[in-house]
Coordinates of C-alpha atoms in Angstrom, one line a residue:
Chain A
M1 CA 143.6 -27.5 24.8
L2 CA 144.5 -24.2 26.4
T3 CA 148.1 -24.3 27.6
G4 CA 149.5 -21.5 29.7
H5 CA 147.9 -18.1 29.2
R6 CA 147.3 -17.8 25.5
T7 CA 148.5 -20.9 23.6
W8 CA 146.2 -23.5 22.1
I9 CA 147.4 -27.1 21.5
F10 CA 145.4 -28.8 18.8
E11 CA 145.1 -32.5 19.8
N12 CA 143.2 -33.4 16.6
K13 CA 145.9 -31.7 14.5
P14 CA 143.9 -30.1 11.7
V15 CA 145.3 -30.8 8.3
I16 CA 146.1 -28.1 5.7
V17 CA 144.5 -30.0 2.8
S18 CA 145.4 -27.6 0.1
T19 CA 146.4 -24.0 -0.5
G20 CA 146.1 -21.4 -3.2
T21 CA 148.5 -18.6 -3.9
V22 CA 148.3 -15.8 -6.4
G23 CA 150.8 -13.1 -7.1
G24 CA 151.4 -10.0 -9.1
P25 CA 154.1 -8.9 -11.7
F26 CA 156.6 -7.8 -9.0
E27 CA 156.3 -11.1 -7.2
A28 CA 156.7 -13.0 -10.5
N29 CA 160.2 -11.4 -10.7
G30 CA 160.9 -12.3 -7.2
N31 CA 162.7 -15.1 -5.4
I32 CA 159.8 -17.6 -5.0
A33 CA 157.9 -17.2 -8.3
D34 CA 157.8 -21.0 -8.8
D35 CA 155.8 -21.4 -5.6
F36 CA 152.8 -19.4 -6.8
D37 CA 149.8 -21.2 -8.3
L38 CA 148.9 -18.2 -10.4
L39 CA 150.8 -15.1 -11.4
H40 CA 149.5 -11.9 -13.0
S41 CA 151.6 -10.0 -15.4
D42 CA 149.8 -6.7 -14.9
L43 CA 148.8 -4.9 -11.7
W44 CA 145.3 -4.1 -13.1
M45 CA 144.5 -7.8 -13.8
Q46 CA 142.0 -6.8 -16.5
Q47 CA 139.9 -4.9 -13.9
D48 CA 139.0 -1.3 -14.0
S49 CA 140.2 -0.4 -10.5
F50 CA 143.0 -1.6 -8.2
E51 CA 140.4 -2.4 -5.6
K52 CA 138.7 -4.8 -7.9
A53 CA 142.0 -6.4 -8.8
H54 CA 142.6 -6.8 -5.0
K55 CA 139.3 -8.7 -4.8
L56 CA 140.3 -10.9 -7.7
L57 CA 143.5 -11.9 -5.8
M58 CA 141.6 -13.1 -2.8
E59 CA 138.9 -14.8 -5.0
E60 CA 141.4 -16.7 -7.1
A61 CA 143.4 -17.8 -4.1
C62 CA 140.3 -19.2 -2.5
I63 CA 139.0 -20.9 -5.6
K64 CA 142.4 -22.4 -6.3
A65 CA 142.5 -23.9 -2.8
I66 CA 139.1 -25.4 -3.1
E67 CA 139.8 -26.7 -6.6
K68 CA 143.1 -28.4 -5.5
A69 CA 141.3 -30.2 -2.6
G70 CA 138.8 -31.6 -5.1
I71 CA 135.8 -30.5 -3.1
Q72 CA 132.8 -28.2 -3.9
K73 CA 132.4 -24.7 -2.7
D74 CA 129.3 -25.6 -0.7
Q75 CA 131.3 -28.2 1.3
V76 CA 133.2 -25.3 3.0
Q77 CA 131.5 -24.4 6.2
F78 CA 133.2 -21.2 7.1
F79 CA 135.5 -18.7 5.4
L80 CA 137.8 -16.6 7.7
G81 CA 139.7 -13.8 6.0
G82 CA 140.8 -10.2 5.8
D83 CA 142.8 -7.6 4.1
L84 CA 144.0 -4.0 4.6
I85 CA 141.4 -2.0 2.6
N86 CA 138.8 0.1 4.4
Q87 CA 136.2 -2.2 6.0
I88 CA 137.9 -5.2 4.4
T89 CA 135.7 -5.0 1.3
P90 CA 137.8 -7.2 -1.0
T91 CA 137.4 -10.1 1.4
S92 CA 133.7 -9.5 1.9
F93 CA 133.2 -9.5 -1.9
T94 CA 135.1 -12.8 -2.1
A95 CA 132.8 -14.2 0.6
S96 CA 129.9 -13.1 -1.5
T97 CA 131.3 -14.9 -4.5
L98 CA 132.0 -18.1 -2.5
G99 CA 128.6 -18.0 -0.8
T100 CA 130.0 -19.5 2.4
P101 CA 129.3 -18.3 5.9
Y102 CA 132.0 -15.8 6.7
F103 CA 134.0 -14.2 9.5
G104 CA 135.8 -11.0 8.5
L105 CA 139.1 -10.5 10.3
F106 CA 141.3 -7.5 10.6
G107 CA 144.8 -8.0 11.9
A108 CA 146.6 -6.0 9.3
C109 CA 149.6 -8.1 8.1
S110 CA 149.0 -10.7 10.9
T111 CA 145.6 -11.7 9.4
S112 CA 146.9 -14.8 7.7
M113 CA 147.9 -16.5 11.0
E114 CA 145.0 -15.0 12.9
G115 CA 142.8 -16.8 10.4
L116 CA 144.8 -20.1 10.5
A117 CA 144.7 -20.1 14.3
L118 CA 141.0 -19.6 14.5
G119 CA 140.3 -22.0 11.7
A120 CA 142.4 -24.7 13.3
F121 CA 140.6 -24.1 16.6
L122 CA 137.2 -24.5 15.0
I123 CA 138.2 -27.7 13.1
N124 CA 139.9 -29.1 16.2
A125 CA 136.7 -28.5 18.2
K126 CA 134.7 -30.3 15.4
G127 CA 132.9 -27.0 14.6
A128 CA 133.4 -27.6 10.9
N129 CA 134.6 -30.1 8.4
Y130 CA 136.2 -27.7 6.0
I131 CA 137.4 -24.2 6.7
L132 CA 138.8 -21.8 4.3
T133 CA 141.1 -19.1 5.6
G134 CA 143.1 -16.4 3.7
A135 CA 144.6 -13.0 3.4
A136 CA 145.5 -10.7 0.5
S137 CA 147.0 -7.3 -0.3
H138 CA 147.4 -5.4 -3.5
N139 CA 150.4 -3.0 -3.7
A140 CA 148.6 -0.1 -5.5
A141 CA 145.3 -0.4 -3.6
V142 CA 147.0 -0.4 -0.2
E143 CA 149.5 2.3 -1.0
K144 CA 146.6 4.5 -2.2
Q145 CA 144.9 4.1 1.1
F146 CA 147.8 4.3 3.5
R147 CA 150.4 6.4 1.7
Y148 CA 150.5 8.5 -1.4
P149 CA 149.0 8.1 -4.9
T150 CA 150.8 5.2 -6.8
E151 CA 152.5 7.5 -9.3
Y152 CA 153.5 10.2 -6.8
G153 CA 157.2 10.7 -6.7
G154 CA 158.0 10.8 -3.0
Q155 CA 161.4 9.4 -2.0
K156 CA 161.0 6.5 0.5
P157 CA 163.5 6.0 3.3
P158 CA 165.6 2.8 3.5
T159 CA 163.4 1.6 6.4
A160 CA 160.2 1.6 4.2
Q161 CA 158.7 -1.7 3.1
W162 CA 157.0 -2.7 -0.2
T163 CA 153.4 -4.0 0.0
V164 CA 153.1 -7.4 -1.6
T165 CA 150.6 -8.0 -4.3
G166 CA 149.3 -11.4 -3.6
G167 CA 146.6 -13.5 -2.0
G168 CA 147.0 -16.8 -0.1
A169 CA 144.3 -19.2 1.1
A170 CA 144.4 -22.5 2.9
L171 CA 141.8 -25.1 3.3
L172 CA 141.7 -26.9 6.7
S173 CA 140.1 -30.1 7.5
N174 CA 140.1 -32.9 10.1
E175 CA 141.1 -35.6 7.6
G176 CA 143.3 -35.8 4.6
D177 CA 147.0 -35.6 3.8
G178 CA 149.3 -32.6 4.4
P179 CA 151.1 -30.6 7.0
R180 CA 149.2 -30.2 10.2
V181 CA 148.5 -27.3 12.5
T182 CA 149.6 -28.3 15.9
S183 CA 149.5 -25.2 18.1
A184 CA 148.9 -21.5 18.1
T185 CA 149.8 -18.6 20.4
I186 CA 147.7 -15.5 20.2
G187 CA 149.5 -12.2 20.4
K188 CA 148.7 -9.2 22.5
V189 CA 149.0 -5.7 21.3
V190 CA 152.5 -4.3 22.0
D191 CA 152.9 -0.6 21.6
M192 CA 156.4 0.8 22.0
G193 CA 155.3 4.3 21.1
M194 CA 156.9 4.0 17.6
S195 CA 155.1 6.3 15.2
D196 CA 156.9 6.3 11.9
P197 CA 154.8 4.5 9.3
F198 CA 157.9 4.2 7.1
N199 CA 159.5 2.0 9.8
M200 CA 157.0 -0.7 10.6
G201 CA 159.5 -3.5 11.0
G202 CA 161.0 -1.5 13.9
A203 CA 157.6 -1.0 15.4
M204 CA 156.5 -4.7 15.1
A205 CA 159.7 -6.4 16.2
P206 CA 158.8 -6.3 20.0
A207 CA 155.4 -7.8 19.3
A208 CA 157.0 -10.7 17.4
V209 CA 159.6 -11.3 20.2
D210 CA 156.8 -11.2 22.8
T211 CA 154.7 -13.8 21.0
I212 CA 157.6 -16.1 20.1
E213 CA 158.9 -16.1 23.7
A214 CA 155.4 -16.7 25.1
H215 CA 154.9 -19.6 22.6
L216 CA 158.2 -21.3 23.5
K217 CA 157.5 -20.9 27.2
E218 CA 153.9 -22.0 27.2
R219 CA 154.5 -24.9 24.8
G220 CA 157.5 -25.9 26.8
V221 CA 159.9 -26.3 23.9
D222 CA 163.2 -24.8 22.9
S223 CA 163.6 -22.8 19.7
S224 CA 165.6 -25.7 18.3
Y225 CA 162.4 -27.7 18.2
Y226 CA 161.5 -25.9 15.0
D227 CA 163.4 -26.2 11.8
L228 CA 162.4 -22.6 11.0
I229 CA 160.9 -19.8 12.9
V230 CA 159.5 -17.4 10.3
T231 CA 158.2 -13.9 11.0
G232 CA 155.6 -12.2 8.9
D233 CA 157.1 -9.0 7.6
L234 CA 159.7 -7.5 9.9
A235 CA 162.1 -7.0 6.9
T236 CA 165.8 -6.3 7.4
I237 CA 165.5 -3.7 10.2
G238 CA 162.8 -5.4 12.2
R239 CA 164.6 -8.8 11.9
D240 CA 167.9 -7.3 13.2
I241 CA 166.1 -5.6 16.1
A242 CA 164.2 -8.9 17.0
L243 CA 167.5 -10.8 17.0
D244 CA 169.1 -8.3 19.3
L245 CA 166.0 -8.4 21.6
F246 CA 166.3 -12.2 21.9
K247 CA 169.9 -11.7 22.8
K248 CA 169.0 -9.2 25.4
H249 CA 166.4 -11.5 26.9
N250 CA 168.7 -14.5 26.8
T251 CA 166.4 -16.4 24.5
P252 CA 168.6 -18.7 22.3
I253 CA 167.6 -18.3 18.7
D254 CA 169.6 -19.7 15.8
E255 CA 170.1 -16.8 13.3
Q256 CA 170.2 -19.1 10.3
R257 CA 166.8 -20.6 11.2
F258 CA 165.1 -17.3 12.0
L259 CA 163.7 -16.1 8.6
D260 CA 161.3 -13.4 7.5
C261 CA 158.6 -13.7 4.8
G262 CA 159.3 -10.1 3.7
L263 CA 162.8 -11.1 2.9
I264 CA 162.1 -14.5 1.4
I265 CA 159.7 -13.2 -1.3
Y266 CA 161.9 -10.7 -3.2
R267 CA 165.2 -11.1 -4.9
E268 CA 168.3 -9.1 -3.9
G269 CA 168.3 -5.9 -6.0
Q270 CA 164.5 -5.5 -6.3
P271 CA 163.7 -1.9 -5.2
V272 CA 161.8 -2.8 -2.1
Q273 CA 163.9 -0.9 0.5
A274 CA 163.8 -2.9 3.7
G275 CA 161.7 -5.8 2.3
G276 CA 158.1 -6.9 1.7
S277 CA 155.0 -6.3 3.8
G278 CA 151.3 -6.5 3.6
A279 CA 148.6 -9.0 4.6
G280 CA 149.4 -11.0 1.5
C281 CA 153.1 -11.3 2.3
S282 CA 153.0 -13.9 5.1
A283 CA 150.0 -15.6 3.4
V284 CA 151.7 -16.3 0.0
V285 CA 155.1 -17.2 1.5
T286 CA 153.6 -19.6 4.1
Y287 CA 150.9 -21.2 1.9
G288 CA 153.2 -21.4 -1.1
H289 CA 156.9 -21.5 -0.5
L290 CA 157.1 -22.8 3.1
L291 CA 154.4 -25.5 2.7
N292 CA 156.0 -26.7 -0.5
R293 CA 159.3 -27.1 1.4
M294 CA 157.5 -29.0 4.1
K295 CA 155.8 -31.3 1.6
S296 CA 159.1 -32.1 0.0
G297 CA 160.4 -33.2 3.4
E298 CA 163.0 -30.5 3.6
L299 CA 161.3 -29.0 6.6
N300 CA 159.3 -30.8 9.3
R301 CA 158.4 -28.3 11.9
I302 CA 157.9 -24.6 11.4
L303 CA 156.6 -21.7 13.5
V304 CA 155.0 -18.9 11.5
V305 CA 154.7 -15.6 13.3
A306 CA 152.7 -13.2 11.3
T307 CA 153.2 -9.6 12.5
G308 CA 150.7 -6.8 12.1
A309 CA 151.0 -3.0 12.4
L310 CA 147.5 -2.0 13.4
L311 CA 147.7 1.6 12.3
S312 CA 145.3 3.7 10.2
P313 CA 146.2 6.7 8.0
L314 CA 144.2 8.8 10.4
T315 CA 146.0 7.8 13.6
T316 CA 149.3 8.3 11.7
Q317 CA 148.4 11.9 10.8
Q318 CA 147.3 12.6 14.3
N319 CA 150.7 11.5 15.5
Q320 CA 149.6 8.5 17.4
S321 CA 151.8 5.5 18.0
I322 CA 151.5 2.2 16.1
P323 CA 149.9 -0.6 18.0
C324 CA 151.4 -3.9 16.9
I325 CA 150.5 -7.6 17.2
A326 CA 151.9 -11.0 16.2
H327 CA 150.2 -14.4 16.1
A328 CA 152.2 -17.6 16.0
V329 CA 151.0 -20.9 14.5
S330 CA 153.1 -24.1 14.4
I331 CA 152.8 -26.3 11.4
E332 CA 154.3 -29.8 11.5
N333 CA 154.6 -32.8 9.3
G334 CA 153.6 -36.3 10.4
G335 CA 150.8 -38.6 11.6
A336 CA 147.5 -37.8 13.3
Chain B
M1 CA 156.5 18.3 19.5
S2 CA 158.6 15.1 19.6
N3 CA 159.9 16.1 23.0
N4 CA 156.3 16.5 24.2
R5 CA 155.5 13.0 22.8
K6 CA 158.5 11.5 24.5
K7 CA 157.3 12.7 27.9
N8 CA 154.1 10.7 27.6
L9 CA 156.0 7.5 27.0
T10 CA 156.8 5.0 29.7
S11 CA 160.5 4.3 30.5
I12 CA 160.3 0.9 28.7
Q13 CA 159.0 2.6 25.6
Q14 CA 161.7 5.2 25.7
Q15 CA 164.3 2.6 26.2
Y16 CA 163.1 0.6 23.2
Q17 CA 162.9 3.7 21.0
T18 CA 166.6 4.5 21.7
F19 CA 167.4 0.8 21.2
A20 CA 165.5 0.7 17.8
K21 CA 167.0 4.1 16.7
D22 CA 170.5 2.6 17.0
R23 CA 169.5 -0.2 14.6
E24 CA 167.6 1.9 12.1
K25 CA 169.1 2.4 8.7
K26 CA 169.6 6.1 8.2
R27 CA 168.7 8.0 5.1
P28 CA 171.9 8.6 3.1
V29 CA 171.4 12.3 3.4
F30 CA 174.7 13.4 1.9
K31 CA 174.3 11.1 -1.1
N32 CA 170.7 12.2 -1.5
C33 CA 171.8 15.9 -1.5
I34 CA 174.4 15.3 -4.2
K35 CA 171.8 13.4 -6.4
A36 CA 169.2 16.1 -5.8
F37 CA 171.7 18.8 -6.7
F38 CA 172.5 17.3 -10.0
V39 CA 169.0 16.1 -11.0
G40 CA 167.5 19.4 -9.9
G41 CA 170.2 21.3 -11.8
F42 CA 169.6 19.1 -14.9
I43 CA 165.8 19.9 -14.8
C44 CA 166.6 23.6 -14.5
T45 CA 169.0 23.4 -17.5
I46 CA 166.2 21.8 -19.5
G47 CA 163.9 24.7 -18.3
Q48 CA 166.5 27.2 -19.4
A49 CA 166.8 25.5 -22.8
I50 CA 163.0 25.7 -23.2
T51 CA 163.0 29.4 -22.3
T52 CA 165.7 30.1 -24.8
F53 CA 163.8 28.1 -27.4
Y54 CA 160.6 30.3 -26.8
M55 CA 162.6 33.5 -26.9
Y56 CA 164.5 32.5 -30.0
F57 CA 161.7 31.0 -32.2
F58 CA 158.7 32.9 -30.8
D59 CA 157.9 36.4 -29.8
F60 CA 158.7 36.0 -26.1
T61 CA 160.9 38.1 -23.9
E62 CA 162.8 36.9 -20.8
Q63 CA 159.9 38.0 -18.6
T64 CA 157.1 36.4 -20.6
A65 CA 158.8 33.2 -21.5
G66 CA 158.3 31.9 -18.0
N67 CA 154.7 30.8 -18.4
P68 CA 155.1 28.7 -21.5
T69 CA 158.2 27.1 -20.0
V70 CA 156.4 26.1 -16.9
A71 CA 153.5 24.7 -18.9
T72 CA 155.9 22.7 -21.1
L73 CA 157.7 21.2 -18.1
I74 CA 154.4 20.3 -16.5
F75 CA 153.3 18.7 -19.7
I76 CA 156.4 16.6 -19.8
T77 CA 155.8 15.6 -16.2
M78 CA 152.3 14.6 -17.0
L79 CA 153.5 12.2 -19.7
L80 CA 156.2 10.8 -17.4
T81 CA 153.7 10.4 -14.5
G82 CA 151.0 8.8 -16.7
F83 CA 153.5 6.3 -18.2
G84 CA 154.5 5.4 -14.6
V85 CA 158.2 6.5 -14.9
Y86 CA 158.2 9.6 -12.7
D87 CA 157.9 7.8 -9.4
H88 CA 160.9 5.6 -10.1
F89 CA 162.9 8.5 -11.2
A90 CA 161.9 10.4 -8.0
Q91 CA 163.0 7.6 -5.7
F92 CA 166.5 8.1 -7.1
A93 CA 166.4 11.9 -7.3
G94 CA 164.5 12.8 -4.1
A95 CA 164.3 16.6 -3.7
G96 CA 165.8 17.0 -7.2
T97 CA 162.5 16.1 -8.7
A98 CA 160.3 17.3 -5.9
V99 CA 161.4 20.9 -5.6
P100 CA 161.2 22.1 -9.2
V101 CA 157.8 22.8 -10.7
T102 CA 157.8 19.2 -12.0
G103 CA 157.3 17.9 -8.4
F104 CA 154.2 20.1 -8.0
G105 CA 152.9 18.8 -11.4
N106 CA 153.5 15.2 -10.4
A107 CA 151.6 15.7 -7.1
V108 CA 148.5 17.0 -8.9
I109 CA 148.6 14.6 -11.8
S110 CA 149.3 11.4 -9.7
A111 CA 146.3 12.2 -7.4
A112 CA 144.1 12.9 -10.4
I113 CA 145.0 9.5 -12.0
E114 CA 144.7 7.7 -8.7
H115 CA 141.1 8.8 -8.0
R116 CA 139.8 8.5 -11.6
T117 CA 138.0 5.3 -10.5
E118 CA 135.8 7.3 -8.1
G119 CA 134.4 9.4 -10.9
F120 CA 135.2 12.8 -12.3
V121 CA 133.5 15.1 -9.8
L122 CA 134.1 13.5 -6.4
G123 CA 137.1 11.4 -7.5
V124 CA 139.3 13.5 -9.8
G125 CA 137.8 16.9 -8.8
G126 CA 137.7 16.3 -5.1
N127 CA 141.1 14.7 -4.8
M128 CA 143.3 16.3 -7.4
F129 CA 144.7 18.9 -5.0
K130 CA 144.9 16.5 -2.0
L131 CA 148.7 16.8 -1.9
A132 CA 149.2 20.0 -3.8
G133 CA 146.4 21.9 -2.1
S134 CA 148.5 22.9 0.9
V135 CA 151.3 24.1 -1.3
I136 CA 148.8 26.5 -3.0
L137 CA 147.2 27.6 0.3
F138 CA 150.5 28.3 2.1
G139 CA 152.1 29.6 -1.1
V140 CA 149.4 32.2 -1.6
F141 CA 149.3 33.1 2.0
S142 CA 153.1 33.6 2.2
A143 CA 152.9 35.8 -0.9
F144 CA 150.2 37.8 0.8
V145 CA 152.3 38.4 3.9
I146 CA 155.4 39.3 1.9
A147 CA 153.3 41.8 -0.2
L148 CA 151.9 43.3 3.0
I149 CA 155.4 43.7 4.5
K150 CA 156.6 45.3 1.2
T151 CA 153.7 47.7 1.1
I152 CA 154.3 48.8 4.7
L153 CA 158.0 49.3 4.1
I154 CA 157.4 51.4 1.0
Q155 CA 154.5 53.4 2.4
W156 CA 156.0 54.2 5.8
G157 CA 159.5 53.0 5.8
G158 CA 160.5 55.4 3.0
L159 CA 162.1 52.7 0.9

């Protein structure tokens, strides 16, 4: 079960039975539009506030996942989820709609894998038959909270990242068909004293590197074991830094197989500066695009490392550094 | 300030910061300046055209045409902000759209739109000057200090 210091090996290999992914208009124009279950053409989504639209993203992703598995809402034992809004209210409202027992998580953009790791642990230990886990973010709602008003004309530097509008949820179970969760490494907070909220990739890269190296060491595998190692939202700058850090630490990583969700989701030429970010980013890319590629047999073993910048608008204004974290979960095809 | 902060960092943190700084994509400062120069100049040309318009067609002088010109520019900014165009334009123009009065207008208007969902009193009323408030405060205060200096110089300096 526990291997090394902070890695779990799941002997029962919990199955990702189904997933649900929802996106916004900007994602519909992106690179992986076909991998979404549902796309909205308008940021408001017929709601009267961005926060309500945010809740809708989470809700629809969860309901879609339950629907696709062909089960009823009340068969789900626990719901583990989170987002970036104050006191994670969109997720809590979703939990209220679902009516399932609920753990609220906050891991910023690493929430998706934090939820998947904990969910897999519970299923593996036979603590539940069905667990729903997910994360979401809404561009305007999150920008409003962390940065400036949506329509404010401030020029963003090339290191800034674009918050993804999207929600992704996965349903885990002990039986069924689908890719399986085989192991997870829990990250520790890495704080390199970086304090620029417009360069989160640079702040999060050391956390991602730390978790990946710990995972490979504790699981006793080489990076070539995985078809892909995918980070959450390091974007261009963070990814380059991470690759250089691996080089510096003499950890062999194949550049072609080291991808980033924040770079997969958008097309070249979309005005996102360095790339995508947000709690929904790794959730929609993993539960949509990557799992589809696994199901088609193109990929067999992937390691998803969701990275989170655990800052708040208050700590930024008080000039504090950005504490960062990364959680890694391995998803593999094949028998029980 | 930043030197002070650096002192509190461990050597590993400092090493990483230099490491990351080397790989950071810099703001294209020169290109931004050129763009800001032309867009800012363009906005000022429009402003001049509006001033001339008020002087030519209405009963305004060069001194009094300033107020209706500013009001007109802010009205145009309001429309552009409300239709969601201004922020895209500003990403291109940078200081070119931030420094003229249109930037101030945009700061007030965008905040008012943003907080509409929290009601008129606590939402719009309480947040409208969230960004622009400090401009007003320090603007008024600087004007006060300058006026004080001027008064002192005239009274006692014999200017």
